């Protein structure tokens, strides 16, 4: 009996297995080795590629901060009513230095989503679980999004690394920079693939559609025609042609009222070609714009009035709008008064604030779920006009171009009459007014190397122009953001 | 079930072979385990021998062999040279001993398998009146006596206390060990006592000159048992660096909620940071510096053999001892898990034949230790006026007749001066009344001993509504089931619940508002509404701290049960087999509710309720053989075993918003019409280890020890799951050498040296696997599944982190151990750091776990315990420990690690915990406008930073190391002074050279504050006051002005604290017995009594994000109380 007692524990040790015992068994997470086995899995991976679109909007520790605002601060036409972080001050005043934390966010908001695209493209290209038409469309979404992420990055940083295959190990992760030429070539190639992928022209769900692909390609060609590649007239022509494909397709039209741009019922339709999708109910996808753009110091005009002060129009820029411009009227693109929240009395604001992102529901519920516009039809129309005017040497009387311009202008000036011809400067100024605070202006300034001299109401050369909010004039070195020091430390090839 | 699965690695093979042999050996060999453990059986052993006129010593040796027993005796008491004769033929040992020893005045009894010999008590002297033939007169006649006292080596022993009849009369031996007493009687008894020696009593009789040989006390501190992994040792025999603390010391501070708080300051080299005054806040424990960057820094806790226990779940009053393994050689037997040191807690056991009830109680009163200098109402108003006056002609709303904001007449008089002056530090705090009770039953009988303990602790926090309650029940049973089997089983059941109304460190929480709420506001207006900051135009709106503390419910709790079963099989003599099964099941919960009216917290959501529940379970099985034998002068102890561990945990979250009524709180989430996304998780990890250790000593002079552990974990890469962790240590007990015994100044001297390797794998589960993250996204307002790559690249090649530590130590005792010194120097190098390496973003990942780099920690520790004065009524002892640790990053692969939360930087060549930022030179003066604009786009009145790289602009190159969060040295001193029945206790704690970043000051002294501020802001820059470090006061939107992390707010946090001062009285009066009380002790105790520091926040021992690399950041810390407690402890 005694022996038996002694034996028992020995038996326990003796027959225990080792390797099996230590095998990791992850729960609730997926690993790439056993993914891409069903169409649902593939759809979820493709939908995951869209999450990178809101990278620039990531809120930081301080109130009313997100890197996306820097894209307006750097133009010099944007004030920040609330006190700024050191990172923001660099954009507000220039120059932006190599240790800017927001630049790090722009960088990671490019390459993390790109890696997701690379992974989806690599896995989906060889997948047989979905039919080829579906696979093609889904690849089209992935190629479009990769092109979009690269397009933003190359415009911000200039020469950047080009990585189009997934990472397989941590030993060879230091890759050097590629020229903007190579990056643009890849962008065009990706968008060209997406053009041929059979995507529908419109998609009310907010997924990538053919209009988005061709509109983006228009903008890519327009940018390649300008700085830094300066491919010139032939690319303006390509941009013009591509924009006409969108316009002539007829799927898109301008909203009659500016307030429709803020209508949750009209999202992903009409003028809204491509948007960052937001939610009123799913908190991580709430929009920050309504609350961050509230007046500062606080005015009690919304249920949560305290977190505003991110952006306000520079007074000189605001005053550059004609007084008869509908966009300048109260509660169109800007506002100077608003009723008190939960009351009827009107509160007059000490200065104009941006109304473009005002969300009537957010004012009541505290949650902002309006989508953020990425590509608007108005943008495409103005690109059409600008491209043709450049092809034609600065002035054009091309009917399509003039009409495209006039559609946008006419909405702001309902009593205006269509001109016979338009100039490039005229179109570019219209872009400033129409697309103000939609994070387009900086890219227009760098591709054209022109600036809107708001004091004198005319277009001037960008280099040497001191924007109203800046502490110095633009220099060549201000046109791209330095690659963040932290990235150079991790990959010295980026120096 | 398939047996004989392919077991990986050489270890499994070795185990198979060796275990196989043992298995066969046991099957085939007749187990000779004759001797019974029971005393009577031992005395029944038959003896056959016959000797004539031999020495007692020889005779005993022969009996030992014959009867298979061991004698134990002191040669100074038992004269073994006396001649005896024995003749026995199969008689029982009892009979033989009785006839041999009784006639020569020696008694015997069986203790612990040994027969202990002692002198028969001297025959009592007959009481005077009845005793015939005794000269009564002589009995009462006093006469002088003298004598000499020597130690065990015959050396004179000075300082020995000599008492007559245990009375106050007596003397102390002089430097030659001599003493004289002038007046003793024949009936008197002389009592000799000296620390470290057994007390002796000698009846005077007619003797006039005495020679007394003192015998070292068996309660000698050097013989104190020290628990080493999988066994025990004594202090005298240790070869490694282990700090031991008695249970009584852990319980010196009655307000300690748990063992860790009680341990603070008790062991040199163990840094215990009590970083918060929050009730139930667990301190951060770091042993010998921070040795890892990303892996865990917490030591391993072992309670009664249960590896990986939670030390906060047991009642500290049942702790018998705590042993802290500081060097690698001590910890190596726990291998991978011992990298940060091991803290072994042993609970009390019931004693044979002694039934006892201990009842400990305390009630305490805590209050805010000190207030920080914030603006009062009129000063705050002055600040506002100056902010507004930045723009000439602009006047503050309270002074502006045209600004009639709603609460203006409630808050200000007609001159614009405040009506209220609310001290929010007082309003938000209270006198916290706490009570602790513990009831412990101990006893033992017939091989069965038991301890049963029940404790209840109710600790209030000084912030309104914060509390922590704990309930624990503990049972520990030891049982000699059979002569060959002993089992030890314990069960601990623990429950705690606490409310922490201030959640969300950076948000508008109650603690933050206690700092930031201006004194101009009342708690509630006369109309009953609570004040909000936004009631004054332009201030950042928020609820006041009293509202937040009263309205927000954030109750979290733990339910935890652990069971531990240890079986010890005495297989054959000297060889035991031990098997341990331990299990733990636990659950945690957090219940949160914010009613529908809290601005920016729950108003927009119309009430928020959330519940988070977690469960965890683990089991451990350890099996090991232990062999222990003495071969003449050689002692050998060997253990070898195997361990299995499995841990799994899961959690669930649910939350809802929009409640039509506040009564539901979090009790019925279904009432809320808006559902927060639920979430859940599950994970598990496993370990498997093989370990062995051999320990050898020769004559207790030379000690050698070696251990080896092979550890496997599921957490590291599949190819490197097992890691080998060896250690070696040696010691030379010089004081046991014959040449050393000739002197008596140095009573103990031992040199120790050790080297060992331990591992660390406390990284997140599944770090070797690249994962997808699945979280919903939205398309046109509808949620859709979305999967993305996680930010961490899975590295299947991960290995163990290895800590190599060398330690040289000395243990010394002087003057019969009245002075004891333990000193150690160590050098710990952590290599193959499990480092969450940053990847270039172009890889698509932010980081990957990798084995990179190394860190060195070097240090020195010394502990000195002295008995300064000891005599009958007065005793004073002191314990001082002092430790120094220096860390250095030797290599982190060229990375520089910046921490956003701690303003710190980890870079090669620097120490860890280094703050990094700018140097504040002052404020730009009026005459420096051009320079200011060029340097940082600043204007006069803005902060001026030093241009360290002299490039004329403010940039990253102007940052520098600002100071360290860890102390250059720390020290602790405790004094215990007892006079008669009073005991006075004083505990001083000091740290020097540590710095704390005072975030509240940095934020509240922002040049554009829209909250309350520190008084120092009134020294802000003005054109007439340019020589200041405070920038000019403005309104937030007046001018871009921002603060960088700078040396101005990194404040010197060196401090000296009277951590504890206590006075207690022990009743010894006879009347106690009439109420059945054995001992009774009452005391008063002041915790955190006094604090001397230059730090401007509440407490310099602060960290808002825990310890490790996050140490030293004060973000609106929960203030620490000063606590006065009354205690009553009784045993029955």
PDB file of C-alpha atoms in Angstrom, chain A residues 224-396:
ATOM      1  CA  UNK A 224       2.149  65.388 -61.428  1.00  0.00           C
ATOM      2  CA  UNK A 225       1.706  68.136 -63.973  1.00  0.00           C
ATOM      3  CA  UNK A 226       2.657  70.666 -61.305  1.00  0.00           C
ATOM      4  CA  UNK A 227       5.266  70.509 -58.596  1.00  0.00           C
ATOM      5  CA  UNK A 228       7.470  68.708 -57.820  1.00  0.00           C
ATOM      6  CA  UNK A 229       7.451  66.521 -60.971  1.00  0.00           C
ATOM      7  CA  UNK A 230       6.486  69.368 -63.363  1.00  0.00           C
ATOM      8  CA  UNK A 231       5.341  66.981 -66.056  1.00  0.00           C
ATOM      9  CA  UNK A 232       3.459  69.890 -67.540  1.00  0.00           C
ATOM     10  CA  UNK A 233       0.889  70.173 -70.263  1.00  0.00           C
ATOM     11  CA  UNK A 234       0.443  66.525 -71.179  1.00  0.00           C
ATOM     12  CA  UNK A 235      -0.471  65.688 -67.596  1.00  0.00           C
ATOM     13  CA  UNK A 236      -2.844  68.659 -67.366  1.00  0.00           C
ATOM     14  CA  UNK A 237      -4.470  67.169 -70.397  1.00  0.00           C
ATOM     15  CA  UNK A 238      -4.630  63.741 -68.716  1.00  0.00           C
ATOM     16  CA  UNK A 239      -6.210  65.366 -65.673  1.00  0.00           C
ATOM     17  CA  UNK A 240      -8.719  67.216 -67.822  1.00  0.00           C
ATOM     18  CA  UNK A 241      -9.653  64.056 -69.701  1.00  0.00           C
ATOM     19  CA  UNK A 242     -10.003  62.044 -66.509  1.00  0.00           C
ATOM     20  CA  UNK A 243     -12.173  64.703 -64.863  1.00  0.00           C
ATOM     21  CA  UNK A 244     -14.444  64.711 -67.896  1.00  0.00           C
ATOM     22  CA  UNK A 245     -14.967  60.981 -67.464  1.00  0.00           C
ATOM     23  CA  UNK A 246     -16.376  61.719 -64.027  1.00  0.00           C
ATOM     24  CA  UNK A 247     -18.405  64.713 -65.138  1.00  0.00           C
ATOM     25  CA  UNK A 248     -19.773  63.082 -68.261  1.00  0.00           C
ATOM     26  CA  UNK A 249     -20.757  59.935 -66.439  1.00  0.00           C
ATOM     27  CA  UNK A 250     -23.499  61.956 -64.766  1.00  0.00           C
ATOM     28  CA  UNK A 251     -23.573  60.046 -61.517  1.00  0.00           C
ATOM     29  CA  UNK A 252     -22.659  63.108 -59.494  1.00  0.00           C
ATOM     30  CA  UNK A 253     -24.069  66.568 -59.109  1.00  0.00           C
ATOM     31  CA  UNK A 254     -23.645  69.551 -56.830  1.00  0.00           C
ATOM     32  CA  UNK A 255     -26.048  69.917 -53.923  1.00  0.00           C
ATOM     33  CA  UNK A 256     -28.369  72.841 -54.270  1.00  0.00           C
ATOM     34  CA  UNK A 257     -27.786  74.037 -50.724  1.00  0.00           C
ATOM     35  CA  UNK A 258     -24.540  74.181 -48.777  1.00  0.00           C
ATOM     36  CA  UNK A 259     -26.349  72.775 -45.766  1.00  0.00           C
ATOM     37  CA  UNK A 260     -26.822  69.547 -47.756  1.00  0.00           C
ATOM     38  CA  UNK A 261     -23.096  69.027 -47.384  1.00  0.00           C
ATOM     39  CA  UNK A 262     -23.788  68.626 -43.640  1.00  0.00           C
ATOM     40  CA  UNK A 263     -26.827  66.410 -44.087  1.00  0.00           C
ATOM     41  CA  UNK A 264     -26.509  62.925 -42.685  1.00  0.00           C
ATOM     42  CA  UNK A 265     -29.258  61.777 -45.060  1.00  0.00           C
ATOM     43  CA  UNK A 266     -27.288  62.759 -48.154  1.00  0.00           C
ATOM     44  CA  UNK A 267     -23.949  61.204 -47.269  1.00  0.00           C
ATOM     45  CA  UNK A 268     -22.216  59.173 -49.986  1.00  0.00           C
ATOM     46  CA  UNK A 269     -24.577  60.594 -52.599  1.00  0.00           C
ATOM     47  CA  UNK A 270     -24.831  63.510 -54.965  1.00  0.00           C
ATOM     48  CA  UNK A 271     -21.813  65.714 -54.493  1.00  0.00           C
ATOM     49  CA  UNK A 272     -20.051  63.415 -52.006  1.00  0.00           C
ATOM     50  CA  UNK A 273     -17.895  61.129 -54.147  1.00  0.00           C
ATOM     51  CA  UNK A 274     -15.794  59.633 -51.388  1.00  0.00           C
ATOM     52  CA  UNK A 275     -15.973  60.128 -47.639  1.00  0.00           C
ATOM     53  CA  UNK A 276     -14.494  58.921 -44.402  1.00  0.00           C
ATOM     54  CA  UNK A 277     -17.337  57.000 -42.827  1.00  0.00           C
ATOM     55  CA  UNK A 278     -18.460  58.057 -39.371  1.00  0.00           C
ATOM     56  CA  UNK A 279     -20.974  56.819 -36.874  1.00  0.00           C
ATOM     57  CA  UNK A 280     -23.252  58.365 -34.300  1.00  0.00           C
ATOM     58  CA  UNK A 281     -23.495  55.146 -32.324  1.00  0.00           C
ATOM     59  CA  UNK A 282     -20.162  53.398 -32.656  1.00  0.00           C
ATOM     60  CA  UNK A 283     -18.027  55.639 -30.481  1.00  0.00           C
ATOM     61  CA  UNK A 284     -14.586  54.929 -31.980  1.00  0.00           C
ATOM     62  CA  UNK A 285     -15.883  56.176 -35.295  1.00  0.00           C
ATOM     63  CA  UNK A 286     -17.430  59.385 -33.980  1.00  0.00           C
ATOM     64  CA  UNK A 287     -16.338  62.473 -35.847  1.00  0.00           C
ATOM     65  CA  UNK A 288     -14.322  65.057 -33.928  1.00  0.00           C
ATOM     66  CA  UNK A 289     -15.016  68.022 -36.141  1.00  0.00           C
ATOM     67  CA  UNK A 290     -18.219  69.407 -34.663  1.00  0.00           C
ATOM     68  CA  UNK A 291     -16.885  69.656 -31.145  1.00  0.00           C
ATOM     69  CA  UNK A 292     -13.292  70.565 -31.932  1.00  0.00           C
ATOM     70  CA  UNK A 293     -14.334  73.485 -34.115  1.00  0.00           C
ATOM     71  CA  UNK A 294     -16.652  75.063 -31.546  1.00  0.00           C
ATOM     72  CA  UNK A 295     -15.767  78.573 -30.403  1.00  0.00           C
ATOM     73  CA  UNK A 296     -13.115  79.092 -27.815  1.00  0.00           C
ATOM     74  CA  UNK A 297     -13.448  80.583 -25.225  1.00  0.00           C
ATOM     75  CA  UNK A 298     -16.492  78.460 -24.713  1.00  0.00           C
ATOM     76  CA  UNK A 299     -19.923  79.621 -25.748  1.00  0.00           C
ATOM     77  CA  UNK A 300     -22.943  77.556 -24.650  1.00  0.00           C
ATOM     78  CA  UNK A 301     -24.192  76.720 -28.131  1.00  0.00           C
ATOM     79  CA  UNK A 302     -23.912  72.939 -28.088  1.00  0.00           C
ATOM     80  CA  UNK A 303     -24.500  70.223 -25.524  1.00  0.00           C
ATOM     81  CA  UNK A 304     -20.760  69.793 -24.955  1.00  0.00           C
ATOM     82  CA  UNK A 305     -19.401  73.259 -25.653  1.00  0.00           C
ATOM     83  CA  UNK A 306     -16.057  73.009 -23.873  1.00  0.00           C
ATOM     84  CA  UNK A 307     -13.755  71.204 -26.251  1.00  0.00           C
ATOM     85  CA  UNK A 308     -13.583  73.604 -29.167  1.00  0.00           C
ATOM     86  CA  UNK A 309     -10.964  75.981 -30.407  1.00  0.00           C
ATOM     87  CA  UNK A 310      -9.085  73.834 -32.915  1.00  0.00           C
ATOM     88  CA  UNK A 311      -9.520  76.038 -35.983  1.00  0.00           C
ATOM     89  CA  UNK A 312     -10.989  79.366 -36.951  1.00  0.00           C
ATOM     90  CA  UNK A 313     -10.593  81.286 -40.217  1.00  0.00           C
ATOM     91  CA  UNK A 314      -7.904  83.891 -40.324  1.00  0.00           C
ATOM     92  CA  UNK A 315      -9.738  87.254 -40.402  1.00  0.00           C
ATOM     93  CA  UNK A 316      -8.002  88.342 -43.607  1.00  0.00           C
ATOM     94  CA  UNK A 317      -8.924  85.107 -45.324  1.00  0.00           C
ATOM     95  CA  UNK A 318     -12.522  85.378 -44.094  1.00  0.00           C
ATOM     96  CA  UNK A 319     -12.688  88.905 -45.359  1.00  0.00           C
ATOM     97  CA  UNK A 320     -11.421  87.839 -48.781  1.00  0.00           C
ATOM     98  CA  UNK A 321     -14.859  86.375 -49.474  1.00  0.00           C
ATOM     99  CA  UNK A 322     -17.111  88.796 -51.268  1.00  0.00           C
ATOM    100  CA  UNK A 323     -19.879  89.995 -49.009  1.00  0.00           C
ATOM    101  CA  UNK A 324     -22.378  88.694 -51.522  1.00  0.00           C
ATOM    102  CA  UNK A 325     -20.846  85.217 -51.453  1.00  0.00           C
ATOM    103  CA  UNK A 326     -23.457  82.847 -50.029  1.00  0.00           C
ATOM    104  CA  UNK A 327     -20.668  80.829 -48.434  1.00  0.00           C
ATOM    105  CA  UNK A 328     -19.806  83.782 -46.197  1.00  0.00           C
ATOM    106  CA  UNK A 329     -23.317  84.225 -44.908  1.00  0.00           C
ATOM    107  CA  UNK A 330     -24.033  83.187 -41.355  1.00  0.00           C
ATOM    108  CA  UNK A 331     -24.227  79.435 -40.876  1.00  0.00           C
ATOM    109  CA  UNK A 332     -23.182  78.523 -44.412  1.00  0.00           C
ATOM    110  CA  UNK A 333     -19.424  77.853 -44.368  1.00  0.00           C
ATOM    111  CA  UNK A 334     -18.948  80.121 -41.328  1.00  0.00           C
ATOM    112  CA  UNK A 335     -20.995  81.496 -38.512  1.00  0.00           C
ATOM    113  CA  UNK A 336     -20.893  84.552 -36.325  1.00  0.00           C
ATOM    114  CA  UNK A 337     -23.902  83.814 -34.139  1.00  0.00           C
ATOM    115  CA  UNK A 338     -25.894  80.839 -32.945  1.00  0.00           C
ATOM    116  CA  UNK A 339     -28.797  80.154 -30.643  1.00  0.00           C
ATOM    117  CA  UNK A 340     -27.917  79.004 -27.158  1.00  0.00           C
ATOM    118  CA  UNK A 341     -28.186  75.276 -26.659  1.00  0.00           C
ATOM    119  CA  UNK A 342     -31.530  74.377 -25.138  1.00  0.00           C
ATOM    120  CA  UNK A 343     -32.731  77.983 -25.406  1.00  0.00           C
ATOM    121  CA  UNK A 344     -33.858  80.421 -28.044  1.00  0.00           C
ATOM    122  CA  UNK A 345     -31.654  83.440 -27.403  1.00  0.00           C
ATOM    123  CA  UNK A 346     -28.994  84.148 -29.978  1.00  0.00           C
ATOM    124  CA  UNK A 347     -25.376  84.312 -28.918  1.00  0.00           C
ATOM    125  CA  UNK A 348     -23.130  86.519 -30.984  1.00  0.00           C
ATOM    126  CA  UNK A 349     -19.635  85.193 -31.376  1.00  0.00           C
ATOM    127  CA  UNK A 350     -16.688  87.564 -31.037  1.00  0.00           C
ATOM    128  CA  UNK A 351     -15.304  86.405 -34.366  1.00  0.00           C
ATOM    129  CA  UNK A 352     -16.310  84.082 -37.219  1.00  0.00           C
ATOM    130  CA  UNK A 353     -15.908  80.320 -36.739  1.00  0.00           C
ATOM    131  CA  UNK A 354     -16.145  77.455 -39.219  1.00  0.00           C
ATOM    132  CA  UNK A 355     -19.653  76.064 -39.725  1.00  0.00           C
ATOM    133  CA  UNK A 356     -18.890  73.517 -42.475  1.00  0.00           C
ATOM    134  CA  UNK A 357     -18.764  70.654 -40.020  1.00  0.00           C
ATOM    135  CA  UNK A 358     -21.617  71.702 -37.777  1.00  0.00           C
ATOM    136  CA  UNK A 359     -23.708  68.658 -36.993  1.00  0.00           C
ATOM    137  CA  UNK A 360     -27.243  69.447 -35.864  1.00  0.00           C
ATOM    138  CA  UNK A 361     -27.554  66.020 -34.259  1.00  0.00           C
ATOM    139  CA  UNK A 362     -24.242  66.351 -32.417  1.00  0.00           C
ATOM    140  CA  UNK A 363     -25.394  69.657 -31.004  1.00  0.00           C
ATOM    141  CA  UNK A 364     -28.250  67.770 -29.333  1.00  0.00           C
ATOM    142  CA  UNK A 365     -26.759  64.354 -28.545  1.00  0.00           C
ATOM    143  CA  UNK A 366     -23.088  64.989 -27.882  1.00  0.00           C
ATOM    144  CA  UNK A 367     -22.116  62.528 -30.601  1.00  0.00           C
ATOM    145  CA  UNK A 368     -20.951  63.639 -34.008  1.00  0.00           C
ATOM    146  CA  UNK A 369     -21.545  61.075 -36.728  1.00  0.00           C
ATOM    147  CA  UNK A 370     -21.319  63.050 -39.946  1.00  0.00           C
ATOM    148  CA  UNK A 371     -18.898  61.696 -42.529  1.00  0.00           C
ATOM    149  CA  UNK A 372     -15.765  63.652 -43.433  1.00  0.00           C
ATOM    150  CA  UNK A 373     -15.621  64.557 -47.111  1.00  0.00           C
ATOM    151  CA  UNK A 374     -12.540  63.318 -48.976  1.00  0.00           C
ATOM    152  CA  UNK A 375     -13.483  63.943 -52.603  1.00  0.00           C
ATOM    153  CA  UNK A 376     -16.309  66.316 -53.482  1.00  0.00           C
ATOM    154  CA  UNK A 377     -17.748  66.794 -56.939  1.00  0.00           C
ATOM    155  CA  UNK A 378     -17.055  70.535 -56.604  1.00  0.00           C
ATOM    156  CA  UNK A 379     -13.370  69.653 -56.326  1.00  0.00           C
ATOM    157  CA  UNK A 380     -13.547  67.597 -59.539  1.00  0.00           C
ATOM    158  CA  UNK A 381     -15.303  70.418 -61.382  1.00  0.00           C
ATOM    159  CA  UNK A 382     -12.676  72.926 -60.319  1.00  0.00           C
ATOM    160  CA  UNK A 383      -9.857  70.508 -61.239  1.00  0.00           C
ATOM    161  CA  UNK A 384     -11.399  70.143 -64.686  1.00  0.00           C
ATOM    162  CA  UNK A 385     -11.437  73.902 -65.117  1.00  0.00           C
ATOM    163  CA  UNK A 386      -7.944  74.394 -63.750  1.00  0.00           C
ATOM    164  CA  UNK A 387      -6.407  71.594 -65.834  1.00  0.00           C
ATOM    165  CA  UNK A 388      -7.872  72.908 -69.045  1.00  0.00           C
ATOM    166  CA  UNK A 389      -6.863  76.474 -68.259  1.00  0.00           C
ATOM    167  CA  UNK A 390      -3.289  75.259 -67.757  1.00  0.00           C
ATOM    168  CA  UNK A 391      -3.360  73.286 -70.997  1.00  0.00           C
ATOM    169  CA  UNK A 392      -4.569  76.410 -72.720  1.00  0.00           C
ATOM    170  CA  UNK A 393      -1.881  78.615 -71.219  1.00  0.00           C
ATOM    171  CA  UNK A 394      -3.608  80.280 -68.277  1.00  0.00           C
ATOM    172  CA  UNK A 395      -6.941  81.157 -69.806  1.00  0.00           C
ATOM    173  CA  UNK A 396      -9.519  78.942 -71.358  1.00  0.00           C
TER     174      UNK A 396
END
